[in-house]
């Protein structure tokens, strides 16, 4: 496999270096073109005209002669997008589609239409066929749910929006499996708790989805360059304000999220709001370029009075600001933008976690993992009612509760051994 990877890498290098092959220009970029994506031997071209496609296949011919590999055109599929979406011709010797590609691309259906049912119904039906007729113990079922059953969903959920119907249907199947199609005896929230708190660590799908979205935002805020960041940042919008990753520094509520955003990006911003109690901005802008890049509206660092409400009279202020902006000579604006471009700005914004206890230290959000995000969200969303009742009634030490459940599971293991 390593030798194949070295050979395969020559293909994308050649295509990217070819100035006659034109790919997608990401929003916010002036000099970066996305021409292809490649995973092992699976190559997807993202090209903007017929000449670029023809030139790419010339490169494939050269690659075939150099490597001995052969491209199977019978397995190649094309999708007309954008202004070409209504084209009906079938050039270059393989099939082209207008709605969606019927074969999966890296395990997912993609197209110009909503493919959510195609992507999720198959996964859900596979779960039903594989596991819903197995007879296991409660601990065995919990292990299957976490290690095998739900893990098949996370790959899709990392890059695809999870519709509400898919999440609800999957949870229904999971808990029917856990209770062997009988009436549930314990609340789902309790089952999601750790063993030390009386649960089975069963994954909550909505909470896990939010944790995955937070991990995407963590990667977006990191300094490493990646082409996908252009697209993700472009579709982050609040109250009609599109500021890329600086959108995350705005003070907003669920109703402020733009309705015309793609579902995946709505999920990103909703997850960010859910995590708001756990993070805060860790670095205020200090350099001239950073200050110029600061959002003017919905910014907690900019307040008109002492009450710290950045959203008061927002629309009126926006109108007045626009009037002032239009009155500034155009030459001044051009000079200001040139000055800004000459001075590089630092990584803004940056966020750190808020310590949950006095002795806890600040952790940069970039050092978080999906598991850490999941645990934070879960701990605040789940309050087991019975446990809270006995805590208030008996007021036991936390160590007693953990020890109690440890003994329960220890006894169950002894019984199973017998």
XYZ file of C-alpha atoms in Angstrom:
418
model
C 0.000 0.000 0.000
C 2.739 2.642 0.771
C 4.286 2.104 -2.696
C 0.878 2.557 -4.312
C 0.309 5.792 -2.373
C 3.639 7.164 -3.605
C 2.665 6.314 -7.183
C -0.873 7.691 -6.846
C 0.382 11.004 -5.439
C 1.968 11.849 -8.802
C -1.493 12.113 -10.380
C -2.956 14.932 -8.213
C 0.379 16.788 -8.246
C 0.322 16.828 -12.049
C -3.341 17.893 -12.275
C -2.948 20.681 -9.711
C 0.156 21.993 -11.484
C -1.565 22.058 -14.889
C -2.652 25.658 -15.556
C -5.046 24.587 -18.333
C -7.139 22.540 -15.882
C -9.506 24.790 -13.933
C -11.284 23.707 -10.758
C -13.650 25.292 -8.271
C -12.653 28.646 -6.824
C -13.586 28.519 -3.115
C -15.482 31.538 -1.748
C -13.094 34.001 -0.137
C -10.114 32.747 -2.150
C -8.458 34.443 -5.115
C -5.595 32.068 -5.872
C -6.685 28.608 -4.687
C -8.465 26.206 -7.037
C -9.938 22.907 -5.854
C -9.450 20.557 -8.798
C -9.802 17.131 -7.222
C -10.071 15.068 -4.068
C -8.388 11.701 -3.674
C -8.693 8.883 -1.168
C -6.530 5.841 -1.994
C -7.592 4.865 -5.546
C -10.860 6.857 -5.412
C -10.423 10.132 -7.328
C -13.109 12.821 -7.717
C -12.566 15.690 -10.163
C -14.188 19.098 -9.513
C -13.808 20.929 -12.818
C -15.574 23.918 -14.373
C -15.566 23.338 -18.148
C -15.225 20.697 -20.862
C -11.700 21.739 -21.803
C -10.520 21.102 -18.239
C -12.137 17.649 -18.239
C -10.497 16.779 -21.567
C -7.109 17.963 -20.301
C -7.534 15.952 -17.081
C -8.111 12.771 -19.091
C -4.956 13.476 -21.082
C -3.182 13.498 -17.716
C -4.860 10.173 -16.879
C -3.525 8.707 -20.142
C -0.017 9.867 -19.246
C -0.413 8.390 -15.748
C -1.527 5.048 -17.208
C 1.573 4.828 -19.397
C 3.876 5.792 -16.525
C 2.397 3.607 -13.771
C 0.861 0.635 -15.561
C -2.472 1.352 -13.838
C -5.639 1.441 -15.929
C -8.669 3.679 -15.399
C -11.971 1.817 -15.751
C -14.264 4.247 -17.578
C -17.225 1.918 -17.052
C -17.034 2.787 -13.353
C -16.637 6.532 -13.959
C -19.699 8.702 -13.311
C -20.271 12.430 -13.866
C -22.644 14.978 -12.309
C -23.652 18.199 -14.063
C -23.741 21.047 -11.518
C -24.441 24.773 -11.423
C -25.074 26.325 -14.844
C -24.512 22.875 -16.444
C -27.193 21.144 -14.319
C -29.646 20.893 -17.242
C -27.170 19.427 -19.769
C -28.299 16.149 -21.320
C -25.244 15.136 -23.352
C -22.966 12.263 -22.319
C -19.384 13.249 -23.266
C -16.027 11.545 -22.562
C -17.351 7.993 -22.792
C -19.115 7.565 -19.450
C -22.490 8.286 -17.822
C -23.540 11.761 -16.671
C -26.402 12.599 -14.294
C -28.447 15.699 -13.507
C -30.028 14.819 -10.141
C -27.605 12.549 -8.252
C -24.960 9.897 -8.883
C -26.548 6.467 -8.213
C -23.217 5.030 -7.027
C -21.794 6.133 -3.688
C -18.817 8.469 -3.564
C -16.710 7.455 -0.549
C -19.748 5.780 0.993
C -22.204 8.635 0.396
C -24.689 9.671 -2.269
C -24.125 13.170 -3.644
C -26.163 15.239 -6.084
C -28.099 18.379 -6.916
C -31.130 17.093 -5.003
C -31.659 16.179 -1.362
C -29.975 12.784 -0.878
C -30.626 12.506 2.867
C -33.093 9.614 2.564
C -30.739 7.692 0.294
C -27.864 8.208 2.721
C -29.687 7.507 5.970
C -32.388 4.932 5.184
C -29.763 2.456 3.981
C -27.797 2.836 7.213
C -30.914 2.457 9.349
C -32.109 -0.634 7.463
C -28.666 -2.212 7.837
C -28.917 -1.711 11.594
C -32.311 -3.427 11.685
C -31.131 -6.397 9.617
C -27.886 -6.896 11.525
C -28.819 -6.517 15.193
C -32.516 -6.296 16.016
C -32.976 -10.073 16.323
C -29.977 -10.816 18.576
C -30.461 -12.079 22.143
C -27.856 -10.495 24.438
C -27.507 -9.309 28.032
C -28.033 -5.622 28.854
C -24.282 -5.046 29.013
C -23.822 -6.941 25.755
C -26.476 -4.830 24.045
C -24.905 -1.624 25.360
C -21.537 -2.762 23.990
C -23.067 -3.549 20.594
C -24.871 -0.172 20.499
C -21.718 1.837 21.226
C -19.041 -0.197 19.459
C -20.850 -1.497 16.383
C -24.364 -0.221 15.849
C -24.040 3.560 16.213
C -20.435 3.663 14.981
C -21.707 2.995 11.450
C -23.598 6.299 11.633
C -20.747 8.563 12.727
C -18.935 8.427 9.379
C -21.957 9.908 7.589
C -22.731 12.294 10.455
C -19.240 13.799 10.290
C -19.897 15.405 6.913
C -23.655 15.131 6.303
C -26.599 16.826 7.960
C -28.595 14.441 10.163
C -32.335 15.010 9.535
C -34.602 14.955 12.584
C -36.523 11.949 11.223
C -33.302 9.928 10.820
C -32.141 10.703 14.354
C -35.552 9.875 15.881
C -35.936 6.666 13.854
C -32.448 5.442 14.740
C -32.910 6.101 18.458
C -36.223 4.241 18.334
C -34.517 1.211 16.778
C -31.628 1.364 19.242
C -33.811 1.377 22.335
C -36.160 -1.277 21.013
C -33.078 -3.422 20.563
C -31.831 -2.588 24.065
C -35.174 -3.523 25.673
C -35.818 -6.516 23.361
C -38.965 -4.841 21.952
C -40.463 -4.619 25.457
C -41.588 -1.551 27.375
C -38.584 0.504 28.581
C -37.915 0.324 32.318
C -35.441 3.218 32.551
C -35.315 6.680 31.001
C -33.033 7.036 27.945
C -31.118 9.829 29.649
C -30.278 7.520 32.542
C -28.981 4.843 30.158
C -26.617 7.445 28.683
C -24.917 7.985 32.061
C -21.617 6.336 32.910
C -21.512 3.052 34.818
C -20.480 4.878 38.000
C -23.722 6.881 37.833
C -26.035 3.948 37.156
C -26.127 4.067 33.353
C -24.781 1.997 30.471
C -22.913 4.696 28.498
C -25.468 4.424 25.688
C -24.780 7.123 23.112
C -27.353 9.916 22.680
C -27.451 10.620 18.966
C -28.339 14.319 19.109
C -25.630 14.993 21.683
C -23.076 13.006 19.692
C -24.028 14.902 16.531
C -23.436 18.222 18.314
C -20.056 16.965 19.550
C -19.079 16.074 15.977
C -20.133 19.545 14.810
C -18.060 21.157 17.559
C -15.069 19.111 16.461
C -15.545 20.454 12.913
C -15.537 24.012 14.289
C -12.440 23.230 16.366
C -10.651 22.167 13.180
C -11.941 25.270 11.386
C -10.395 27.508 14.065
C -7.041 25.701 13.907
C -4.154 27.256 11.977
C -3.660 24.392 9.502
C -4.630 25.222 5.920
C -7.320 23.110 4.240
C -9.506 23.867 1.222
C -12.704 22.707 2.948
C -12.356 25.609 5.416
C -13.163 28.134 2.674
C -16.561 26.518 2.073
C -17.381 25.917 5.742
C -16.504 29.473 6.793
C -18.454 30.987 3.883
C -21.735 29.400 5.000
C -21.592 30.574 8.631
C -24.174 33.362 8.809
C -26.023 35.171 11.601
C -28.583 37.944 11.009
C -27.363 38.248 7.437
C -23.770 38.771 8.620
C -21.181 36.525 6.901
C -17.815 36.855 8.626
C -16.360 33.381 8.225
C -14.995 31.940 11.441
C -15.364 35.360 13.117
C -19.100 34.594 13.089
C -18.380 32.378 16.099
C -17.357 35.479 18.074
C -20.797 37.066 17.604
C -23.454 37.208 20.294
C -26.484 35.469 18.785
C -29.482 33.259 19.586
C -31.039 30.326 17.671
C -33.536 32.605 15.914
C -30.659 34.728 14.567
C -29.177 31.858 12.518
C -29.833 32.573 8.838
C -32.663 30.426 7.477
C -31.120 30.049 4.019
C -27.987 28.277 5.280
C -27.375 24.625 4.331
C -28.703 22.262 7.061
C -25.184 21.116 7.987
C -24.060 24.685 8.725
C -27.187 25.381 10.768
C -26.190 22.371 12.864
C -22.695 23.838 13.294
C -24.033 27.109 14.705
C -26.681 25.372 16.851
C -24.011 23.129 18.392
C -21.829 26.183 19.064
C -24.706 27.789 20.978
C -25.257 24.623 23.041
C -21.577 24.667 24.004
C -21.574 28.382 24.844
C -21.572 27.823 28.658
C -18.289 25.907 28.291
C -16.146 28.295 26.268
C -15.133 31.927 26.170
C -12.994 34.091 23.950
C -9.414 33.821 25.176
C -7.616 36.535 23.174
C -8.797 40.052 22.459
C -7.571 41.679 19.228
C -4.483 43.849 19.711
C -2.864 44.372 16.300
C -4.191 46.856 13.755
C -5.294 44.203 11.195
C -7.040 42.167 13.909
C -8.971 45.203 15.130
C -10.057 46.023 11.568
C -11.295 42.447 11.140
C -13.433 42.604 14.290
C -17.207 42.424 13.694
C -18.939 45.707 14.493
C -22.375 44.270 15.306
C -23.268 41.568 17.836
C -19.787 41.891 19.327
C -19.540 41.700 23.121
C -16.292 43.675 22.966
C -18.137 46.661 21.465
C -20.945 48.059 23.623
C -22.663 51.421 23.463
C -23.323 51.683 27.201
C -22.509 49.972 30.479
C -25.247 47.360 30.379
C -23.234 45.189 27.970
C -26.031 44.487 25.500
C -24.420 44.459 22.048
C -27.679 43.844 20.189
C -29.707 46.897 21.246
C -31.136 48.889 18.342
C -29.113 46.734 15.944
C -31.081 47.489 12.778
C -31.210 51.229 13.409
C -27.467 51.298 14.109
C -26.771 49.264 10.977
C -28.701 51.728 8.814
C -26.911 54.723 10.314
C -23.521 53.031 9.961
C -24.224 52.235 6.297
C -25.011 55.900 5.656
C -21.700 56.948 7.215
C -19.836 54.232 5.295
C -21.288 55.381 1.979
C -20.182 58.949 2.713
C -16.495 57.977 3.052
C -14.472 58.773 -0.112
C -13.810 55.628 -2.131
C -10.085 56.423 -2.343
C -9.861 56.300 1.460
C -11.531 52.889 1.540
C -9.129 51.516 -1.094
C -6.111 52.845 0.808
C -7.399 51.384 4.073
C -7.907 47.943 2.511
C -4.410 48.002 0.996
C -2.931 48.884 4.386
C -4.847 46.021 5.945
C -3.606 43.507 3.360
C 0.017 44.547 3.854
C -0.052 43.609 7.549
C -0.722 39.950 8.338
C -3.214 39.274 11.080
C -3.054 36.592 13.718
C -5.406 33.710 14.398
C -8.664 35.314 15.462
C -10.864 34.416 17.146
C -9.474 32.016 19.736
C -11.464 30.277 22.456
C -10.737 28.396 25.672
C -12.875 26.181 27.847
C -14.370 27.672 31.006
C -13.107 25.764 34.093
C -15.860 23.757 35.779
C -14.088 23.924 39.158
C -11.865 26.583 40.805
C -8.718 24.459 40.502
C -9.255 23.506 36.854
C -7.039 25.197 34.290
C -8.053 26.797 31.019
C -7.822 24.447 28.033
C -7.551 25.841 24.532
C -10.521 24.731 22.462
C -8.058 23.428 19.883
C -6.961 20.758 22.383
C -10.472 19.364 22.817
C -11.630 16.062 21.344
C -15.048 14.884 20.207
C -15.284 12.778 23.378
C -14.613 15.840 25.568
C -17.281 17.864 23.760
C -19.734 14.979 24.111
C -19.140 14.591 27.842
C -19.544 18.326 28.486
C -22.836 18.482 26.608
C -24.104 15.270 28.181
C -23.333 16.260 31.769
C -25.432 19.420 31.499
C -28.345 17.971 29.531
C -28.953 14.918 31.726
C -30.112 15.095 35.325
C -31.352 11.653 36.478
C -34.519 12.381 38.509
C -34.210 9.481 40.954
C -30.564 10.244 41.677
C -31.357 13.908 42.349
C -34.192 12.905 44.703
C -31.938 10.704 46.836
C -29.142 13.271 46.768
C -31.471 15.883 48.217
C -33.022 13.454 50.698
C -29.912 11.656 51.986
C -27.184 14.110 50.914
C -24.545 11.363 50.433
C -20.954 12.016 49.445
C -20.251 11.742 45.670
C -17.740 8.983 46.381
C -20.507 6.927 48.022
C -22.650 7.024 44.861
C -19.750 5.917 42.640
C -18.810 3.171 45.087
C -22.432 1.981 45.232
C -22.674 1.494 41.463
C -19.205 -0.047 41.345
C -20.405 -2.662 43.854
C -23.586 -3.273 41.845
C -21.616 -4.064 38.686
C -19.095 -6.069 40.678
C -21.893 -8.240 42.112
C -23.415 -8.712 38.655
C -20.064 -9.992 37.362
C -19.862 -12.446 40.257
C -23.364 -13.735 39.472
C -22.501 -14.158 35.794
C -19.337 -16.077 36.739
C -21.431 -18.500 38.792
